[in-house]
């Protein structure tokens, strides 16, 4: 099982091209369309596509009957972000409420339930901003935290994570 969140993967993407784009600039348009279509998206199977590194093959292109559009199966290499169960990641706390808090880990906005927070840390609804605090540390908006992933659930367009707070940095 992989142990790194950032991986280089070879992926494919289907691009439909209207006939008005056929011509000498078609290849450049296909490249730009690939970048626009896939960068910043989430594939449940591979994770978040952070960046396209290179285009391996644009494909020959097949004209579809009835529409005149051409279909190109494009092969490309990309950096993907997919945290795994048991992995430790760093993030920045966003919103804090009595149910837990949200942490930004790269493109993921994840929720840490109050059931997974150290029992010594108590929610203080009267603090401004709201926070979880113990004798020696405080978790509030913009706090850097280290989390351990205790479970994942893959959806078609997003990755849901269950996390346990390990350390507030």
PDB file of C-alpha atoms in Angstrom:
ATOM      1  CA  UNK A   1       0.000   0.000   0.000  1.00  0.00           C
ATOM      2  CA  UNK A   2       1.410   3.462  -0.889  1.00  0.00           C
ATOM      3  CA  UNK A   3       2.410   5.656   2.025  1.00  0.00           C
ATOM      4  CA  UNK A   4       2.729   9.049   0.331  1.00  0.00           C
ATOM      5  CA  UNK A   5      -0.032  11.529  -0.405  1.00  0.00           C
ATOM      6  CA  UNK A   6       1.566  13.047  -3.485  1.00  0.00           C
ATOM      7  CA  UNK A   7       1.987  10.559  -6.284  1.00  0.00           C
ATOM      8  CA  UNK A   8       2.858  10.753  -9.958  1.00  0.00           C
ATOM      9  CA  UNK A   9       0.278   8.881 -12.037  1.00  0.00           C
ATOM     10  CA  UNK A  10      -0.314   8.255 -15.715  1.00  0.00           C
ATOM     11  CA  UNK A  11      -3.982   8.984 -16.441  1.00  0.00           C
ATOM     12  CA  UNK A  12      -6.311   9.306 -19.417  1.00  0.00           C
ATOM     13  CA  UNK A  13      -8.901  11.937 -20.249  1.00  0.00           C
ATOM     14  CA  UNK A  14     -11.498  12.074 -23.031  1.00  0.00           C
ATOM     15  CA  UNK A  15     -11.744  15.398 -24.867  1.00  0.00           C
ATOM     16  CA  UNK A  16     -14.540  16.244 -27.315  1.00  0.00           C
ATOM     17  CA  UNK A  17     -13.584  18.878 -29.864  1.00  0.00           C
ATOM     18  CA  UNK A  18     -16.049  20.884 -31.941  1.00  0.00           C
ATOM     19  CA  UNK A  19     -15.225  21.089 -35.667  1.00  0.00           C
ATOM     20  CA  UNK A  20     -14.716  24.850 -35.440  1.00  0.00           C
ATOM     21  CA  UNK A  21     -11.437  24.122 -33.570  1.00  0.00           C
ATOM     22  CA  UNK A  22     -10.003  21.852 -36.288  1.00  0.00           C
ATOM     23  CA  UNK A  23      -6.964  23.442 -37.900  1.00  0.00           C
ATOM     24  CA  UNK A  24      -3.323  24.344 -37.317  1.00  0.00           C
ATOM     25  CA  UNK A  25      -3.844  25.331 -33.642  1.00  0.00           C
ATOM     26  CA  UNK A  26      -5.850  22.213 -32.758  1.00  0.00           C
ATOM     27  CA  UNK A  27      -3.069  20.492 -30.797  1.00  0.00           C
ATOM     28  CA  UNK A  28      -2.417  23.601 -28.676  1.00  0.00           C
ATOM     29  CA  UNK A  29      -6.153  23.907 -27.998  1.00  0.00           C
ATOM     30  CA  UNK A  30      -6.322  20.239 -26.923  1.00  0.00           C
ATOM     31  CA  UNK A  31      -3.400  20.778 -24.519  1.00  0.00           C
ATOM     32  CA  UNK A  32      -5.041  23.853 -22.985  1.00  0.00           C
ATOM     33  CA  UNK A  33      -8.386  22.034 -22.728  1.00  0.00           C
ATOM     34  CA  UNK A  34      -6.730  19.117 -20.922  1.00  0.00           C
ATOM     35  CA  UNK A  35      -5.152  21.445 -18.346  1.00  0.00           C
ATOM     36  CA  UNK A  36      -8.441  23.306 -17.832  1.00  0.00           C
ATOM     37  CA  UNK A  37     -10.512  20.109 -17.595  1.00  0.00           C
ATOM     38  CA  UNK A  38      -8.405  18.116 -15.125  1.00  0.00           C
ATOM     39  CA  UNK A  39      -6.216  20.347 -12.948  1.00  0.00           C
ATOM     40  CA  UNK A  40      -7.855  20.999  -9.578  1.00  0.00           C
ATOM     41  CA  UNK A  41     -10.445  18.242  -9.989  1.00  0.00           C
ATOM     42  CA  UNK A  42     -10.995  15.147  -7.875  1.00  0.00           C
ATOM     43  CA  UNK A  43     -11.137  11.589  -9.077  1.00  0.00           C
ATOM     44  CA  UNK A  44     -12.394   9.214  -6.398  1.00  0.00           C
ATOM     45  CA  UNK A  45     -10.013   6.532  -7.631  1.00  0.00           C
ATOM     46  CA  UNK A  46      -6.840   8.640  -7.889  1.00  0.00           C
ATOM     47  CA  UNK A  47      -7.427  11.633  -5.616  1.00  0.00           C
ATOM     48  CA  UNK A  48      -7.087  15.331  -6.378  1.00  0.00           C
ATOM     49  CA  UNK A  49      -5.252  16.138  -9.588  1.00  0.00           C
ATOM     50  CA  UNK A  50      -2.873  18.878  -8.508  1.00  0.00           C
ATOM     51  CA  UNK A  51      -0.989  19.487 -11.769  1.00  0.00           C
ATOM     52  CA  UNK A  52      -0.436  17.995 -15.201  1.00  0.00           C
ATOM     53  CA  UNK A  53       3.289  17.301 -15.592  1.00  0.00           C
ATOM     54  CA  UNK A  54       3.351  16.225 -19.223  1.00  0.00           C
ATOM     55  CA  UNK A  55       1.193  15.001 -22.045  1.00  0.00           C
ATOM     56  CA  UNK A  56       2.215  11.518 -23.161  1.00  0.00           C
ATOM     57  CA  UNK A  57      -0.168  11.152 -26.113  1.00  0.00           C
ATOM     58  CA  UNK A  58      -3.059  13.218 -27.437  1.00  0.00           C
ATOM     59  CA  UNK A  59      -4.393  10.352 -29.530  1.00  0.00           C
ATOM     60  CA  UNK A  60      -5.488  10.156 -33.134  1.00  0.00           C
ATOM     61  CA  UNK A  61      -9.022  11.464 -32.678  1.00  0.00           C
ATOM     62  CA  UNK A  62     -12.195   9.869 -33.975  1.00  0.00           C
ATOM     63  CA  UNK A  63     -14.947  11.866 -35.646  1.00  0.00           C
ATOM     64  CA  UNK A  64     -18.323  11.095 -34.059  1.00  0.00           C
ATOM     65  CA  UNK A  65     -21.138  10.538 -36.510  1.00  0.00           C
ATOM     66  CA  UNK A  66     -24.077  12.895 -36.233  1.00  0.00           C
ATOM     67  CA  UNK A  67     -22.255  15.719 -34.434  1.00  0.00           C
ATOM     68  CA  UNK A  68     -19.029  16.086 -36.378  1.00  0.00           C
ATOM     69  CA  UNK A  69     -17.136  16.432 -33.119  1.00  0.00           C
ATOM     70  CA  UNK A  70     -13.857  14.609 -32.682  1.00  0.00           C
ATOM     71  CA  UNK A  71     -13.072  12.497 -29.626  1.00  0.00           C
ATOM     72  CA  UNK A  72      -9.461  12.437 -28.394  1.00  0.00           C
ATOM     73  CA  UNK A  73      -8.316  10.003 -25.711  1.00  0.00           C
ATOM     74  CA  UNK A  74      -5.431  11.851 -24.083  1.00  0.00           C
ATOM     75  CA  UNK A  75      -2.787  10.164 -21.927  1.00  0.00           C
ATOM     76  CA  UNK A  76      -0.959  12.411 -19.456  1.00  0.00           C
ATOM     77  CA  UNK A  77       1.201  12.328 -16.310  1.00  0.00           C
ATOM     78  CA  UNK A  78      -0.011  14.227 -13.269  1.00  0.00           C
ATOM     79  CA  UNK A  79       0.738  14.828  -9.620  1.00  0.00           C
ATOM     80  CA  UNK A  80      -2.201  13.550  -7.558  1.00  0.00           C
ATOM     81  CA  UNK A  81      -2.933  14.053  -3.866  1.00  0.00           C
ATOM     82  CA  UNK A  82      -4.579  11.126  -2.098  1.00  0.00           C
ATOM     83  CA  UNK A  83      -3.941  10.627   1.621  1.00  0.00           C
ATOM     84  CA  UNK A  84      -4.018   7.054   2.900  1.00  0.00           C
ATOM     85  CA  UNK A  85      -5.251   5.459   6.114  1.00  0.00           C
ATOM     86  CA  UNK A  86      -2.597   5.702   8.816  1.00  0.00           C
ATOM     87  CA  UNK A  87      -0.815   8.612   7.144  1.00  0.00           C
ATOM     88  CA  UNK A  88       0.110  11.694   9.166  1.00  0.00           C
ATOM     89  CA  UNK A  89      -0.542  15.055   7.463  1.00  0.00           C
ATOM     90  CA  UNK A  90      -0.193  18.723   8.384  1.00  0.00           C
ATOM     91  CA  UNK A  91      -2.933  21.306   7.960  1.00  0.00           C
ATOM     92  CA  UNK A  92      -4.302  24.666   9.042  1.00  0.00           C
ATOM     93  CA  UNK A  93      -7.458  24.991  11.161  1.00  0.00           C
ATOM     94  CA  UNK A  94     -10.326  26.874   9.545  1.00  0.00           C
ATOM     95  CA  UNK A  95     -13.659  26.915  11.348  1.00  0.00           C
ATOM     96  CA  UNK A  96     -14.010  25.717  14.968  1.00  0.00           C
ATOM     97  CA  UNK A  97     -17.342  24.719  16.546  1.00  0.00           C
ATOM     98  CA  UNK A  98     -18.655  22.526  19.375  1.00  0.00           C
ATOM     99  CA  UNK A  99     -18.834  19.484  17.048  1.00  0.00           C
ATOM    100  CA  UNK A 100     -15.112  19.732  16.161  1.00  0.00           C
ATOM    101  CA  UNK A 101     -13.123  21.742  13.650  1.00  0.00           C
ATOM    102  CA  UNK A 102     -12.291  21.932   9.951  1.00  0.00           C
ATOM    103  CA  UNK A 103      -8.715  21.653   8.717  1.00  0.00           C
ATOM    104  CA  UNK A 104      -7.342  22.568   5.292  1.00  0.00           C
ATOM    105  CA  UNK A 105      -4.893  19.902   4.128  1.00  0.00           C
ATOM    106  CA  UNK A 106      -3.860  20.922   0.639  1.00  0.00           C
ATOM    107  CA  UNK A 107      -7.035  20.815  -1.457  1.00  0.00           C
ATOM    108  CA  UNK A 108      -8.926  18.844   1.209  1.00  0.00           C
ATOM    109  CA  UNK A 109     -11.166  20.612   3.696  1.00  0.00           C
ATOM    110  CA  UNK A 110     -11.566  17.952   6.392  1.00  0.00           C
ATOM    111  CA  UNK A 111     -13.501  17.730   9.625  1.00  0.00           C
ATOM    112  CA  UNK A 112     -12.018  16.553  12.925  1.00  0.00           C
ATOM    113  CA  UNK A 113     -14.833  15.386  15.196  1.00  0.00           C
ATOM    114  CA  UNK A 114     -14.751  16.321  18.891  1.00  0.00           C
ATOM    115  CA  UNK A 115     -14.833  12.545  19.564  1.00  0.00           C
ATOM    116  CA  UNK A 116     -11.338  12.279  18.039  1.00  0.00           C
ATOM    117  CA  UNK A 117      -9.857  15.226  19.967  1.00  0.00           C
ATOM    118  CA  UNK A 118      -7.824  14.648  23.136  1.00  0.00           C
ATOM    119  CA  UNK A 119     -10.310  14.561  26.071  1.00  0.00           C
ATOM    120  CA  UNK A 120      -8.188  17.140  27.931  1.00  0.00           C
ATOM    121  CA  UNK A 121      -9.028  19.697  25.249  1.00  0.00           C
ATOM    122  CA  UNK A 122     -12.345  21.385  25.954  1.00  0.00           C
ATOM    123  CA  UNK A 123     -14.418  23.556  23.641  1.00  0.00           C
ATOM    124  CA  UNK A 124     -14.682  27.156  24.808  1.00  0.00           C
ATOM    125  CA  UNK A 125     -17.682  28.788  23.113  1.00  0.00           C
ATOM    126  CA  UNK A 126     -17.018  32.100  24.888  1.00  0.00           C
ATOM    127  CA  UNK A 127     -13.516  32.592  23.501  1.00  0.00           C
ATOM    128  CA  UNK A 128     -13.057  34.854  20.527  1.00  0.00           C
ATOM    129  CA  UNK A 129     -12.388  33.146  18.163  1.00  0.00           C
ATOM    130  CA  UNK A 130     -13.982  29.847  19.332  1.00  0.00           C
ATOM    131  CA  UNK A 131     -11.367  27.286  20.356  1.00  0.00           C
ATOM    132  CA  UNK A 132     -10.472  23.976  21.953  1.00  0.00           C
ATOM    133  CA  UNK A 133      -8.040  24.483  24.798  1.00  0.00           C
ATOM    134  CA  UNK A 134      -6.098  22.477  27.367  1.00  0.00           C
ATOM    135  CA  UNK A 135      -3.496  23.443  29.991  1.00  0.00           C
ATOM    136  CA  UNK A 136      -0.679  23.747  27.451  1.00  0.00           C
ATOM    137  CA  UNK A 137      -2.194  24.241  23.993  1.00  0.00           C
ATOM    138  CA  UNK A 138      -5.025  25.894  22.098  1.00  0.00           C
ATOM    139  CA  UNK A 139      -6.638  25.067  18.759  1.00  0.00           C
ATOM    140  CA  UNK A 140      -8.328  27.969  17.022  1.00  0.00           C
ATOM    141  CA  UNK A 141      -8.564  29.406  13.501  1.00  0.00           C
ATOM    142  CA  UNK A 142      -5.149  29.454  11.698  1.00  0.00           C
ATOM    143  CA  UNK A 143      -3.532  26.979  14.139  1.00  0.00           C
ATOM    144  CA  UNK A 144      -1.181  24.513  12.442  1.00  0.00           C
ATOM    145  CA  UNK A 145      -2.067  20.936  13.382  1.00  0.00           C
ATOM    146  CA  UNK A 146      -0.788  17.462  12.596  1.00  0.00           C
ATOM    147  CA  UNK A 147      -3.442  14.810  11.942  1.00  0.00           C
ATOM    148  CA  UNK A 148      -3.490  11.060  11.500  1.00  0.00           C
ATOM    149  CA  UNK A 149      -5.935   9.663   8.991  1.00  0.00           C
ATOM    150  CA  UNK A 150      -7.978   6.937  10.684  1.00  0.00           C
ATOM    151  CA  UNK A 151     -10.298   6.181   7.775  1.00  0.00           C
ATOM    152  CA  UNK A 152     -11.243   7.188   4.270  1.00  0.00           C
ATOM    153  CA  UNK A 153     -14.349   6.989   2.139  1.00  0.00           C
ATOM    154  CA  UNK A 154     -14.103   7.442  -1.609  1.00  0.00           C
ATOM    155  CA  UNK A 155     -16.893   9.181  -3.497  1.00  0.00           C
ATOM    156  CA  UNK A 156     -17.046   9.738  -7.258  1.00  0.00           C
ATOM    157  CA  UNK A 157     -15.968  13.381  -6.980  1.00  0.00           C
ATOM    158  CA  UNK A 158     -14.484  13.788  -3.509  1.00  0.00           C
ATOM    159  CA  UNK A 159     -12.510  12.086  -0.780  1.00  0.00           C
ATOM    160  CA  UNK A 160     -13.988  12.137   2.716  1.00  0.00           C
ATOM    161  CA  UNK A 161     -11.526  11.627   5.556  1.00  0.00           C
ATOM    162  CA  UNK A 162     -11.849  10.730   9.217  1.00  0.00           C
ATOM    163  CA  UNK A 163      -8.956  12.119  11.201  1.00  0.00           C
ATOM    164  CA  UNK A 164      -7.570  12.017  14.681  1.00  0.00           C
ATOM    165  CA  UNK A 165      -5.807  15.057  16.089  1.00  0.00           C
ATOM    166  CA  UNK A 166      -2.225  14.194  16.966  1.00  0.00           C
ATOM    167  CA  UNK A 167      -0.554  17.481  17.742  1.00  0.00           C
ATOM    168  CA  UNK A 168      -1.278  21.173  17.551  1.00  0.00           C
ATOM    169  CA  UNK A 169       1.833  22.849  16.149  1.00  0.00           C
TER     170      UNK A 169
END
